[in-house]
Amino acid sequence: MPELSEPDERAIRQYVEGQSPKDNPVELVQHVGSRRVMGRNHELYDVHCKKTRWWVITEPTNLYQQSDFPEVEQAFIFHLGLGVFMAERSRSELEDPETEQHITRSWRRFKQAVDAMNGAEESEDFQAVGIKCRDALIALAKDHATAAWVGPLESPPKAADFKGWGNIFVERLTESGRLRRYVKELVDKTWDLTVWLQHEANATPMDADIVLEATGLLLGLFAKLIRRREHGDPDRCPRCESYRVRHDLDPDRSEDGFWVGSVCASCGWSEQSFTTWQEHFDSMDIDRVKEYLDRPGIVSDRLHSAAEGD
C-alpha cells in the first residue's frame, strides 16, 4: 500500500469530516493508489468513518460512498466522467481559481463571450463571440499596462494594441527562450483569430468554439505567468530537490499558537516552526485580509449526504 504522509492524511481527514455529520468522525485513512490521466494525477484514498466508508479521489477532490461503488476503479471511472461533465459546464472557470484575481476584468469579458456562444444560432451571433473575445484580450492589456513588473516604456503601444502589449508582457513574464517564443506566437495568432471571426460572414459554431478555446487558453496562461511573477516558483526540497513538498498548519491550543511544517513526500525531509497567535496577527496585512474575505467563496458539494444512523 502506498505510503501516506501525515499532512496528506490530515487534509483528507479534515475534508471528509467537513462533509460529514459530527457523530460520524474519520477513524482511518488509507492511500490505495494513484492514477495519471491526461497529464493529471489523481490520488485515491479509502476512508473509514464511524458509520460510513468512502472512496476519496482528488483533482478535483470528491468522495463516493462505498455502498454505491464497491470497487475503487468504479468510483474512479465515475469521477473522471463527472469531471468531464463539470468541465463543460464550468468552461468559464479557470483550473486554478486563485489565478483569476490577476485577470479579473478580462476574464469577466471572456465569460460574456461564453454566454454569447451558449445562445448563438446564426453567423452574426458567432461573429459577436469573436468581438467579445477580442474585447477580453484588450481588457487584459489595459489592466496590466501600468503594472510594476512591466516597468517604464519609451514608446508604449496604443491602449487597444493587444499584440504590442502582449509581446511586452511575455518579455517581462518569461525567461526561457522556447516558452517566450511559444507564448508570443499564441499572442499573435489568438488575436488574429478573434479579428478573423469578427469579420467572417459565414462563421460557424465550430469557428466560434475554436476562438473561445484559444482565447481562454491565452488568458489562463497569462494568469499563471503573472501569478508566478508575484508569488515565485513552487518550493523544492533542500535535500532531494523534489517539488513534492507539502505545507501543513497544526494549531496548538496549549501553546496559544500554531505549528507550520514542511514535509517532503519524496525523501521524508521535514521542518517545523512555531508562531504565536499574537505574532501572527501583529504581522497581518489587514487590507489583504479584507480583499481575501471579499472574494466569492468556493462551495464543495457532496455527491451524497450520509444519513444519520447508517
PDB file of C-alpha atoms in Angstrom:
ATOM      1  CA  MET A   1       0.000   0.000   0.000  1.00  0.00           C
ATOM      2  CA  PRO A   2       1.429   3.457  -0.939  1.00  0.00           C
ATOM      3  CA  GLU A   3       2.932   5.454   1.922  1.00  0.00           C
ATOM      4  CA  LEU A   4       0.713   8.225   3.278  1.00  0.00           C
ATOM      5  CA  SER A   5       2.339  11.364   4.687  1.00  0.00           C
ATOM      6  CA  GLU A   6       0.913  12.963   7.817  1.00  0.00           C
ATOM      7  CA  PRO A   7      -0.092  16.261   6.095  1.00  0.00           C
ATOM      8  CA  ASP A   8      -1.899  14.385   3.309  1.00  0.00           C
ATOM      9  CA  GLU A   9      -3.651  12.160   5.851  1.00  0.00           C
ATOM     10  CA  ARG A  10      -4.753  15.209   7.850  1.00  0.00           C
ATOM     11  CA  ALA A  11      -6.006  17.011   4.734  1.00  0.00           C
ATOM     12  CA  ILE A  12      -8.155  14.064   3.645  1.00  0.00           C
ATOM     13  CA  ARG A  13      -9.411  13.521   7.189  1.00  0.00           C
ATOM     14  CA  GLN A  14     -10.409  17.185   7.518  1.00  0.00           C
ATOM     15  CA  TYR A  15     -12.068  17.152   4.101  1.00  0.00           C
ATOM     16  CA  VAL A  16     -14.244  14.126   4.878  1.00  0.00           C
ATOM     17  CA  GLU A  17     -15.131  15.307   8.376  1.00  0.00           C
ATOM     18  CA  GLY A  18     -16.047  18.674   6.897  1.00  0.00           C
ATOM     19  CA  GLN A  19     -18.572  16.872   4.672  1.00  0.00           C
ATOM     20  CA  SER A  20     -19.935  14.536   7.375  1.00  0.00           C
ATOM     21  CA  PRO A  21     -22.102  14.860  10.496  1.00  0.00           C
ATOM     22  CA  LYS A  22     -20.195  15.406  13.738  1.00  0.00           C
ATOM     23  CA  ASP A  23     -21.208  11.976  15.024  1.00  0.00           C
ATOM     24  CA  ASN A  24     -19.518  10.268  12.072  1.00  0.00           C
ATOM     25  CA  PRO A  25     -15.788  11.028  12.561  1.00  0.00           C
ATOM     26  CA  VAL A  26     -12.983   9.587  10.441  1.00  0.00           C
ATOM     27  CA  GLU A  27     -11.282   6.587  12.030  1.00  0.00           C
ATOM     28  CA  LEU A  28      -8.821   5.515   9.303  1.00  0.00           C
ATOM     29  CA  VAL A  29      -7.382   6.994   6.095  1.00  0.00           C
ATOM     30  CA  GLN A  30      -5.526   4.732   3.656  1.00  0.00           C
ATOM     31  CA  HIS A  31      -3.842   5.775   0.405  1.00  0.00           C
ATOM     32  CA  VAL A  32      -4.736   2.986  -2.029  1.00  0.00           C
ATOM     33  CA  GLY A  33      -3.183   4.249  -5.252  1.00  0.00           C
ATOM     34  CA  SER A  34      -2.540   6.950  -7.857  1.00  0.00           C
ATOM     35  CA  ARG A  35      -3.717   7.264 -11.420  1.00  0.00           C
ATOM     36  CA  ARG A  36      -2.384   9.639 -14.070  1.00  0.00           C
ATOM     37  CA  VAL A  37      -4.890  10.505 -16.799  1.00  0.00           C
ATOM     38  CA  MET A  38      -4.263  13.129 -19.495  1.00  0.00           C
ATOM     39  CA  GLY A  39      -1.386  14.654 -17.557  1.00  0.00           C
ATOM     40  CA  ARG A  40      -3.254  14.994 -14.247  1.00  0.00           C
ATOM     41  CA  ASN A  41      -2.512  12.940 -11.138  1.00  0.00           C
ATOM     42  CA  HIS A  42      -5.436  11.597  -9.123  1.00  0.00           C
ATOM     43  CA  GLU A  43      -4.822  10.233  -5.625  1.00  0.00           C
ATOM     44  CA  LEU A  44      -7.155   7.505  -4.335  1.00  0.00           C
ATOM     45  CA  TYR A  45      -7.997   7.062  -0.639  1.00  0.00           C
ATOM     46  CA  ASP A  46     -10.005   4.551   1.353  1.00  0.00           C
ATOM     47  CA  VAL A  47     -11.580   6.408   4.293  1.00  0.00           C
ATOM     48  CA  HIS A  48     -13.271   4.620   7.191  1.00  0.00           C
ATOM     49  CA  CYS A  49     -15.705   6.681   9.250  1.00  0.00           C
ATOM     50  CA  LYS A  50     -17.550   5.567  12.348  1.00  0.00           C
ATOM     51  CA  LYS A  51     -20.751   4.916  10.387  1.00  0.00           C
ATOM     52  CA  THR A  52     -19.761   5.033   6.728  1.00  0.00           C
ATOM     53  CA  ARG A  53     -16.900   4.232   4.385  1.00  0.00           C
ATOM     54  CA  TRP A  54     -15.809   6.352   1.433  1.00  0.00           C
ATOM     55  CA  TRP A  55     -13.544   6.484  -1.586  1.00  0.00           C
ATOM     56  CA  VAL A  56     -11.921   9.915  -1.803  1.00  0.00           C
ATOM     57  CA  ILE A  57     -10.411  10.885  -5.168  1.00  0.00           C
ATOM     58  CA  THR A  58      -8.522  14.103  -5.886  1.00  0.00           C
ATOM     59  CA  GLU A  59      -8.217  16.571  -8.790  1.00  0.00           C
ATOM     60  CA  PRO A  60     -10.847  17.710  -8.067  1.00  0.00           C
ATOM     61  CA  THR A  61     -11.369  16.217  -4.616  1.00  0.00           C
ATOM     62  CA  ASN A  62     -14.664  14.381  -4.177  1.00  0.00           C
ATOM     63  CA  LEU A  63     -15.941  11.469  -2.114  1.00  0.00           C
ATOM     64  CA  TYR A  64     -18.032   8.464  -3.076  1.00  0.00           C
ATOM     65  CA  GLN A  65     -19.831   6.133  -0.705  1.00  0.00           C
ATOM     66  CA  GLN A  66     -18.563   2.592  -0.987  1.00  0.00           C
ATOM     67  CA  SER A  67     -22.062   1.155  -0.713  1.00  0.00           C
ATOM     68  CA  ASP A  68     -22.654   2.729  -4.162  1.00  0.00           C
ATOM     69  CA  PHE A  69     -19.193   1.945  -5.582  1.00  0.00           C
ATOM     70  CA  PRO A  70     -17.826  -1.292  -4.069  1.00  0.00           C
ATOM     71  CA  GLU A  71     -14.601  -1.095  -6.114  1.00  0.00           C
ATOM     72  CA  VAL A  72     -12.337   1.952  -6.244  1.00  0.00           C
ATOM     73  CA  GLU A  73     -12.000   1.621 -10.030  1.00  0.00           C
ATOM     74  CA  GLN A  74     -15.761   2.040 -10.358  1.00  0.00           C
ATOM     75  CA  ALA A  75     -15.610   5.242  -8.347  1.00  0.00           C
ATOM     76  CA  PHE A  76     -12.613   6.456 -10.334  1.00  0.00           C
ATOM     77  CA  ILE A  77     -14.314   5.940 -13.704  1.00  0.00           C
ATOM     78  CA  PHE A  78     -17.374   7.802 -12.428  1.00  0.00           C
ATOM     79  CA  HIS A  79     -15.088  10.533 -11.065  1.00  0.00           C
ATOM     80  CA  LEU A  80     -13.464  11.030 -14.488  1.00  0.00           C
ATOM     81  CA  GLY A  81     -16.837  11.178 -16.234  1.00  0.00           C
ATOM     82  CA  LEU A  82     -18.158  13.632 -13.676  1.00  0.00           C
ATOM     83  CA  GLY A  83     -15.051  15.752 -14.153  1.00  0.00           C
ATOM     84  CA  VAL A  84     -15.576  15.928 -17.933  1.00  0.00           C
ATOM     85  CA  PHE A  85     -19.227  16.887 -17.435  1.00  0.00           C
ATOM     86  CA  MET A  86     -18.360  19.577 -14.894  1.00  0.00           C
ATOM     87  CA  ALA A  87     -15.547  20.876 -17.108  1.00  0.00           C
ATOM     88  CA  GLU A  88     -18.027  21.529 -19.904  1.00  0.00           C
ATOM     89  CA  ARG A  89     -20.418  23.247 -17.506  1.00  0.00           C
ATOM     90  CA  SER A  90     -17.614  25.314 -15.981  1.00  0.00           C
ATOM     91  CA  ARG A  91     -15.970  26.343 -19.230  1.00  0.00           C
ATOM     92  CA  SER A  92     -15.756  29.897 -17.971  1.00  0.00           C
ATOM     93  CA  GLU A  93     -13.896  28.878 -14.799  1.00  0.00           C
ATOM     94  CA  LEU A  94     -10.135  28.698 -14.504  1.00  0.00           C
ATOM     95  CA  GLU A  95      -8.500  25.469 -13.374  1.00  0.00           C
ATOM     96  CA  ASP A  96      -6.864  27.340 -10.503  1.00  0.00           C
ATOM     97  CA  PRO A  97      -9.379  29.871  -9.085  1.00  0.00           C
ATOM     98  CA  GLU A  98      -6.537  31.700  -7.322  1.00  0.00           C
ATOM     99  CA  THR A  99      -5.207  32.893 -10.695  1.00  0.00           C
ATOM    100  CA  GLU A 100      -8.449  34.643 -11.692  1.00  0.00           C
ATOM    101  CA  GLN A 101      -7.636  37.619  -9.478  1.00  0.00           C
ATOM    102  CA  HIS A 102      -4.850  38.508 -11.921  1.00  0.00           C
ATOM    103  CA  ILE A 103      -7.180  38.792 -14.926  1.00  0.00           C
ATOM    104  CA  THR A 104     -10.497  39.712 -13.304  1.00  0.00           C
ATOM    105  CA  ARG A 105     -11.842  42.195 -15.845  1.00  0.00           C
ATOM    106  CA  SER A 106     -10.651  40.354 -18.937  1.00  0.00           C
ATOM    107  CA  TRP A 107     -11.986  37.052 -17.595  1.00  0.00           C
ATOM    108  CA  ARG A 108     -15.375  38.678 -16.942  1.00  0.00           C
ATOM    109  CA  ARG A 109     -15.477  39.713 -20.593  1.00  0.00           C
ATOM    110  CA  PHE A 110     -14.450  36.205 -21.625  1.00  0.00           C
ATOM    111  CA  LYS A 111     -17.393  34.840 -19.623  1.00  0.00           C
ATOM    112  CA  GLN A 112     -19.639  37.148 -21.619  1.00  0.00           C
ATOM    113  CA  ALA A 113     -18.215  35.549 -24.777  1.00  0.00           C
ATOM    114  CA  VAL A 114     -19.054  32.091 -23.395  1.00  0.00           C
ATOM    115  CA  ASP A 115     -22.599  33.234 -22.589  1.00  0.00           C
ATOM    116  CA  ALA A 116     -22.940  34.646 -26.101  1.00  0.00           C
ATOM    117  CA  MET A 117     -21.799  31.306 -27.542  1.00  0.00           C
ATOM    118  CA  ASN A 118     -24.345  29.389 -25.468  1.00  0.00           C
ATOM    119  CA  GLY A 119     -27.162  31.389 -27.050  1.00  0.00           C
ATOM    120  CA  ALA A 120     -25.707  31.721 -30.570  1.00  0.00           C
ATOM    121  CA  GLU A 121     -27.619  30.349 -33.566  1.00  0.00           C
ATOM    122  CA  GLU A 122     -26.741  32.423 -36.630  1.00  0.00           C
ATOM    123  CA  SER A 123     -23.460  33.522 -38.234  1.00  0.00           C
ATOM    124  CA  GLU A 124     -23.738  37.046 -36.845  1.00  0.00           C
ATOM    125  CA  ASP A 125     -24.098  35.538 -33.358  1.00  0.00           C
ATOM    126  CA  PHE A 126     -20.848  33.630 -33.839  1.00  0.00           C
ATOM    127  CA  GLN A 127     -19.188  36.794 -35.127  1.00  0.00           C
ATOM    128  CA  ALA A 128     -20.236  38.526 -31.895  1.00  0.00           C
ATOM    129  CA  VAL A 129     -18.327  35.857 -29.976  1.00  0.00           C
ATOM    130  CA  GLY A 130     -15.187  36.995 -31.802  1.00  0.00           C
ATOM    131  CA  ILE A 131     -15.859  40.609 -30.828  1.00  0.00           C
ATOM    132  CA  LYS A 132     -16.231  39.715 -27.159  1.00  0.00           C
ATOM    133  CA  CYS A 133     -13.073  37.575 -27.206  1.00  0.00           C
ATOM    134  CA  ARG A 134     -11.184  40.477 -28.774  1.00  0.00           C
ATOM    135  CA  ASP A 135     -12.523  42.797 -26.063  1.00  0.00           C
ATOM    136  CA  ALA A 136     -11.332  40.349 -23.392  1.00  0.00           C
ATOM    137  CA  LEU A 137      -7.788  40.466 -24.766  1.00  0.00           C
ATOM    138  CA  ILE A 138      -7.820  44.274 -24.947  1.00  0.00           C
ATOM    139  CA  ALA A 139      -9.029  44.381 -21.317  1.00  0.00           C
ATOM    140  CA  LEU A 140      -6.052  42.244 -20.305  1.00  0.00           C
ATOM    141  CA  ALA A 141      -3.674  44.718 -21.943  1.00  0.00           C
ATOM    142  CA  LYS A 142      -5.332  47.741 -20.328  1.00  0.00           C
ATOM    143  CA  ASP A 143      -5.415  46.164 -16.866  1.00  0.00           C
ATOM    144  CA  HIS A 144      -1.679  45.410 -16.766  1.00  0.00           C
ATOM    145  CA  ALA A 145      -0.210  48.238 -18.856  1.00  0.00           C
ATOM    146  CA  THR A 146       0.828  50.080 -15.691  1.00  0.00           C
ATOM    147  CA  ALA A 147       1.779  47.019 -13.605  1.00  0.00           C
ATOM    148  CA  ALA A 148       5.020  47.327 -11.663  1.00  0.00           C
ATOM    149  CA  TRP A 149       6.505  44.288 -13.418  1.00  0.00           C
ATOM    150  CA  VAL A 150       6.039  45.936 -16.828  1.00  0.00           C
ATOM    151  CA  GLY A 151       8.317  48.830 -15.908  1.00  0.00           C
ATOM    152  CA  PRO A 152       8.869  52.081 -17.810  1.00  0.00           C
ATOM    153  CA  LEU A 153       8.461  52.099 -21.602  1.00  0.00           C
ATOM    154  CA  GLU A 154       9.921  54.605 -24.031  1.00  0.00           C
ATOM    155  CA  SER A 155       7.157  54.143 -26.620  1.00  0.00           C
ATOM    156  CA  PRO A 156       4.187  52.275 -25.117  1.00  0.00           C
ATOM    157  CA  PRO A 157       1.719  50.762 -27.609  1.00  0.00           C
ATOM    158  CA  LYS A 158      -1.763  52.183 -28.035  1.00  0.00           C
ATOM    159  CA  ALA A 159      -4.342  51.000 -25.497  1.00  0.00           C
ATOM    160  CA  ALA A 160      -6.114  48.711 -27.988  1.00  0.00           C
ATOM    161  CA  ASP A 161      -2.884  47.253 -29.421  1.00  0.00           C
ATOM    162  CA  PHE A 162      -3.093  43.836 -27.788  1.00  0.00           C
ATOM    163  CA  LYS A 163      -0.292  42.366 -29.864  1.00  0.00           C
ATOM    164  CA  GLY A 164       2.045  45.150 -28.789  1.00  0.00           C
ATOM    165  CA  TRP A 165       1.171  44.881 -25.117  1.00  0.00           C
ATOM    166  CA  GLY A 166       1.001  41.092 -25.194  1.00  0.00           C
ATOM    167  CA  ASN A 167       4.535  40.784 -26.513  1.00  0.00           C
ATOM    168  CA  ILE A 168       5.805  43.230 -23.879  1.00  0.00           C
ATOM    169  CA  PHE A 169       4.087  41.172 -21.188  1.00  0.00           C
ATOM    170  CA  VAL A 170       5.710  37.992 -22.499  1.00  0.00           C
ATOM    171  CA  GLU A 171       9.157  39.616 -22.369  1.00  0.00           C
ATOM    172  CA  ARG A 172       8.621  40.571 -18.732  1.00  0.00           C
ATOM    173  CA  LEU A 173       6.998  37.319 -17.591  1.00  0.00           C
ATOM    174  CA  THR A 174       9.178  34.637 -19.207  1.00  0.00           C
ATOM    175  CA  GLU A 175      12.856  33.744 -19.132  1.00  0.00           C
ATOM    176  CA  SER A 176      13.023  30.592 -21.228  1.00  0.00           C
ATOM    177  CA  GLY A 177      13.504  31.255 -24.926  1.00  0.00           C
ATOM    178  CA  ARG A 178      11.274  28.398 -26.022  1.00  0.00           C
ATOM    179  CA  LEU A 179       8.444  29.382 -23.685  1.00  0.00           C
ATOM    180  CA  ARG A 180       8.783  33.018 -24.722  1.00  0.00           C
ATOM    181  CA  ARG A 181       8.540  32.186 -28.425  1.00  0.00           C
ATOM    182  CA  TYR A 182       5.567  29.911 -27.815  1.00  0.00           C
ATOM    183  CA  VAL A 183       3.553  32.492 -25.873  1.00  0.00           C
ATOM    184  CA  LYS A 184       4.384  35.236 -28.366  1.00  0.00           C
ATOM    185  CA  GLU A 185       3.059  33.024 -31.147  1.00  0.00           C
ATOM    186  CA  LEU A 186      -0.120  32.493 -29.129  1.00  0.00           C
ATOM    187  CA  VAL A 187      -0.497  36.244 -28.629  1.00  0.00           C
ATOM    188  CA  ASP A 188      -0.247  36.955 -32.355  1.00  0.00           C
ATOM    189  CA  LYS A 189      -2.312  34.010 -33.594  1.00  0.00           C
ATOM    190  CA  THR A 190      -5.065  34.295 -30.988  1.00  0.00           C
ATOM    191  CA  TRP A 191      -5.576  37.992 -31.722  1.00  0.00           C
ATOM    192  CA  ASP A 192      -5.681  37.238 -35.457  1.00  0.00           C
ATOM    193  CA  LEU A 193      -8.330  34.564 -34.850  1.00  0.00           C
ATOM    194  CA  THR A 194     -10.597  36.901 -32.885  1.00  0.00           C
ATOM    195  CA  VAL A 195     -10.388  39.568 -35.617  1.00  0.00           C
ATOM    196  CA  TRP A 196     -10.978  36.971 -38.339  1.00  0.00           C
ATOM    197  CA  LEU A 197     -14.092  35.629 -36.602  1.00  0.00           C
ATOM    198  CA  GLN A 198     -15.434  39.133 -36.090  1.00  0.00           C
ATOM    199  CA  HIS A 199     -15.411  39.705 -39.865  1.00  0.00           C
ATOM    200  CA  GLU A 200     -16.268  36.175 -41.029  1.00  0.00           C
ATOM    201  CA  ALA A 201     -19.745  36.479 -42.602  1.00  0.00           C
ATOM    202  CA  ASN A 202     -20.082  32.694 -42.812  1.00  0.00           C
ATOM    203  CA  ALA A 203     -18.926  31.965 -39.254  1.00  0.00           C
ATOM    204  CA  THR A 204     -19.943  28.541 -37.929  1.00  0.00           C
ATOM    205  CA  PRO A 205     -20.376  27.150 -34.399  1.00  0.00           C
ATOM    206  CA  MET A 206     -17.041  25.343 -34.787  1.00  0.00           C
ATOM    207  CA  ASP A 207     -15.281  28.581 -35.726  1.00  0.00           C
ATOM    208  CA  ALA A 208     -16.595  30.366 -32.647  1.00  0.00           C
ATOM    209  CA  ASP A 209     -15.797  27.385 -30.434  1.00  0.00           C
ATOM    210  CA  ILE A 210     -12.170  27.313 -31.600  1.00  0.00           C
ATOM    211  CA  VAL A 211     -11.753  31.040 -30.972  1.00  0.00           C
ATOM    212  CA  LEU A 212     -13.240  30.650 -27.494  1.00  0.00           C
ATOM    213  CA  GLU A 213     -10.842  27.834 -26.675  1.00  0.00           C
ATOM    214  CA  ALA A 214      -7.854  29.808 -27.957  1.00  0.00           C
ATOM    215  CA  THR A 215      -8.821  32.948 -26.033  1.00  0.00           C
ATOM    216  CA  GLY A 216      -9.458  31.083 -22.782  1.00  0.00           C
ATOM    217  CA  LEU A 217      -6.123  29.266 -23.123  1.00  0.00           C
ATOM    218  CA  LEU A 218      -4.188  32.506 -23.610  1.00  0.00           C
ATOM    219  CA  LEU A 219      -5.904  34.341 -20.758  1.00  0.00           C
ATOM    220  CA  GLY A 220      -5.333  31.411 -18.421  1.00  0.00           C
ATOM    221  CA  LEU A 221      -1.694  31.211 -19.456  1.00  0.00           C
ATOM    222  CA  PHE A 222      -1.140  34.901 -18.711  1.00  0.00           C
ATOM    223  CA  ALA A 223      -2.873  34.475 -15.348  1.00  0.00           C
ATOM    224  CA  LYS A 224      -0.425  31.707 -14.438  1.00  0.00           C
ATOM    225  CA  LEU A 225       2.601  33.684 -15.598  1.00  0.00           C
ATOM    226  CA  ILE A 226       1.528  36.758 -13.636  1.00  0.00           C
ATOM    227  CA  ARG A 227       0.884  34.666 -10.534  1.00  0.00           C
ATOM    228  CA  ARG A 228       4.319  33.061 -10.825  1.00  0.00           C
ATOM    229  CA  ARG A 229       5.903  36.507 -11.191  1.00  0.00           C
ATOM    230  CA  GLU A 230       4.199  37.681  -7.984  1.00  0.00           C
ATOM    231  CA  HIS A 231       4.496  34.502  -5.892  1.00  0.00           C
ATOM    232  CA  GLY A 232       7.572  32.748  -7.277  1.00  0.00           C
ATOM    233  CA  ASP A 233       8.128  29.108  -8.221  1.00  0.00           C
ATOM    234  CA  PRO A 234       6.920  26.217  -6.001  1.00  0.00           C
ATOM    235  CA  ASP A 235       9.166  25.151  -3.126  1.00  0.00           C
ATOM    236  CA  ARG A 236      11.703  22.397  -3.622  1.00  0.00           C
ATOM    237  CA  CYS A 237      13.077  20.032  -1.019  1.00  0.00           C
ATOM    238  CA  PRO A 238      16.514  21.227   0.166  1.00  0.00           C
ATOM    239  CA  ARG A 239      17.649  17.619   0.458  1.00  0.00           C
ATOM    240  CA  CYS A 240      16.472  15.909  -2.759  1.00  0.00           C
ATOM    241  CA  GLU A 241      15.158  18.890  -4.795  1.00  0.00           C
ATOM    242  CA  SER A 242      11.744  17.283  -5.223  1.00  0.00           C
ATOM    243  CA  TYR A 243       8.703  19.511  -5.770  1.00  0.00           C
ATOM    244  CA  ARG A 244       6.625  17.179  -3.582  1.00  0.00           C
ATOM    245  CA  VAL A 245       6.902  19.486  -0.589  1.00  0.00           C
ATOM    246  CA  ARG A 246       3.702  19.666   1.456  1.00  0.00           C
ATOM    247  CA  HIS A 247       2.983  22.513   3.840  1.00  0.00           C
ATOM    248  CA  ASP A 248       0.883  21.935   6.908  1.00  0.00           C
ATOM    249  CA  LEU A 249      -0.579  24.093   9.670  1.00  0.00           C
ATOM    250  CA  ASP A 250      -1.391  22.464  13.007  1.00  0.00           C
ATOM    251  CA  PRO A 251      -2.993  24.595  15.771  1.00  0.00           C
ATOM    252  CA  ASP A 252      -1.598  24.051  19.252  1.00  0.00           C
ATOM    253  CA  ARG A 253      -4.054  25.457  21.764  1.00  0.00           C
ATOM    254  CA  SER A 254      -1.936  24.561  24.762  1.00  0.00           C
ATOM    255  CA  GLU A 255       0.828  26.833  23.423  1.00  0.00           C
ATOM    256  CA  ASP A 256      -1.535  29.597  22.239  1.00  0.00           C
ATOM    257  CA  GLY A 257      -0.319  29.418  18.654  1.00  0.00           C
ATOM    258  CA  PHE A 258       0.292  27.048  15.761  1.00  0.00           C
ATOM    259  CA  TRP A 259       2.985  24.948  14.118  1.00  0.00           C
ATOM    260  CA  VAL A 260       3.816  25.453  10.446  1.00  0.00           C
ATOM    261  CA  GLY A 261       5.505  22.430   8.953  1.00  0.00           C
ATOM    262  CA  SER A 262       7.044  21.434   5.626  1.00  0.00           C
ATOM    263  CA  VAL A 263       7.394  17.785   4.653  1.00  0.00           C
ATOM    264  CA  CYS A 264       8.914  16.250   1.521  1.00  0.00           C
ATOM    265  CA  ALA A 265       6.734  13.366   0.344  1.00  0.00           C
ATOM    266  CA  SER A 266       9.668  12.040  -1.681  1.00  0.00           C
ATOM    267  CA  CYS A 267      12.561  11.719   0.814  1.00  0.00           C
ATOM    268  CA  GLY A 268      10.896  12.449   4.163  1.00  0.00           C
ATOM    269  CA  TRP A 269      12.748  15.696   4.962  1.00  0.00           C
ATOM    270  CA  SER A 270      10.788  17.937   7.305  1.00  0.00           C
ATOM    271  CA  GLU A 271      10.994  21.084   9.405  1.00  0.00           C
ATOM    272  CA  GLN A 272       8.637  22.933  11.757  1.00  0.00           C
ATOM    273  CA  SER A 273       8.340  26.396  13.206  1.00  0.00           C
ATOM    274  CA  PHE A 274       6.047  27.746  15.900  1.00  0.00           C
ATOM    275  CA  THR A 275       4.201  31.081  15.756  1.00  0.00           C
ATOM    276  CA  THR A 276       2.024  32.538  18.485  1.00  0.00           C
ATOM    277  CA  TRP A 277      -1.363  33.935  17.536  1.00  0.00           C
ATOM    278  CA  GLN A 278      -0.213  37.342  18.739  1.00  0.00           C
ATOM    279  CA  GLU A 279       2.789  37.313  16.402  1.00  0.00           C
ATOM    280  CA  HIS A 280       0.595  36.164  13.556  1.00  0.00           C
ATOM    281  CA  PHE A 281      -1.969  38.948  13.902  1.00  0.00           C
ATOM    282  CA  ASP A 282       0.685  41.612  14.542  1.00  0.00           C
ATOM    283  CA  SER A 283       2.248  40.831  11.143  1.00  0.00           C
ATOM    284  CA  MET A 284      -1.036  40.616   9.254  1.00  0.00           C
ATOM    285  CA  ASP A 285      -1.856  42.998   6.384  1.00  0.00           C
ATOM    286  CA  ILE A 286      -5.454  43.976   7.186  1.00  0.00           C
ATOM    287  CA  ASP A 287      -6.125  45.296   3.673  1.00  0.00           C
ATOM    288  CA  ARG A 288      -5.116  41.982   2.099  1.00  0.00           C
ATOM    289  CA  VAL A 289      -7.271  40.074   4.601  1.00  0.00           C
ATOM    290  CA  LYS A 290     -10.266  42.205   3.676  1.00  0.00           C
ATOM    291  CA  GLU A 291      -9.568  41.634  -0.030  1.00  0.00           C
ATOM    292  CA  TYR A 292      -9.432  37.870   0.582  1.00  0.00           C
ATOM    293  CA  LEU A 293     -12.671  37.817   2.587  1.00  0.00           C
ATOM    294  CA  ASP A 294     -14.465  39.801  -0.105  1.00  0.00           C
ATOM    295  CA  ARG A 295     -13.776  37.152  -2.749  1.00  0.00           C
ATOM    296  CA  PRO A 296     -16.605  34.785  -3.764  1.00  0.00           C
ATOM    297  CA  GLY A 297     -16.392  31.516  -1.841  1.00  0.00           C
ATOM    298  CA  ILE A 298     -15.871  28.120  -3.392  1.00  0.00           C
ATOM    299  CA  VAL A 299     -18.571  25.647  -2.473  1.00  0.00           C
ATOM    300  CA  SER A 300     -17.721  21.961  -2.322  1.00  0.00           C
ATOM    301  CA  ASP A 301     -20.847  19.878  -2.832  1.00  0.00           C
ATOM    302  CA  ARG A 302     -21.162  16.309  -1.746  1.00  0.00           C
ATOM    303  CA  LEU A 303     -22.375  13.596  -4.031  1.00  0.00           C
ATOM    304  CA  HIS A 304     -24.264  12.054  -1.125  1.00  0.00           C
ATOM    305  CA  SER A 305     -25.473  13.105   2.282  1.00  0.00           C
ATOM    306  CA  ALA A 306     -24.579  10.489   4.856  1.00  0.00           C
ATOM    307  CA  ALA A 307     -27.802   9.638   6.591  1.00  0.00           C
ATOM    308  CA  GLU A 308     -27.564   9.712  10.354  1.00  0.00           C
ATOM    309  CA  GLY A 309     -27.862   6.270  11.812  1.00  0.00           C
ATOM    310  CA  ASP A 310     -26.475   4.476   8.701  1.00  0.00           C
TER     311      ASP A 310
END
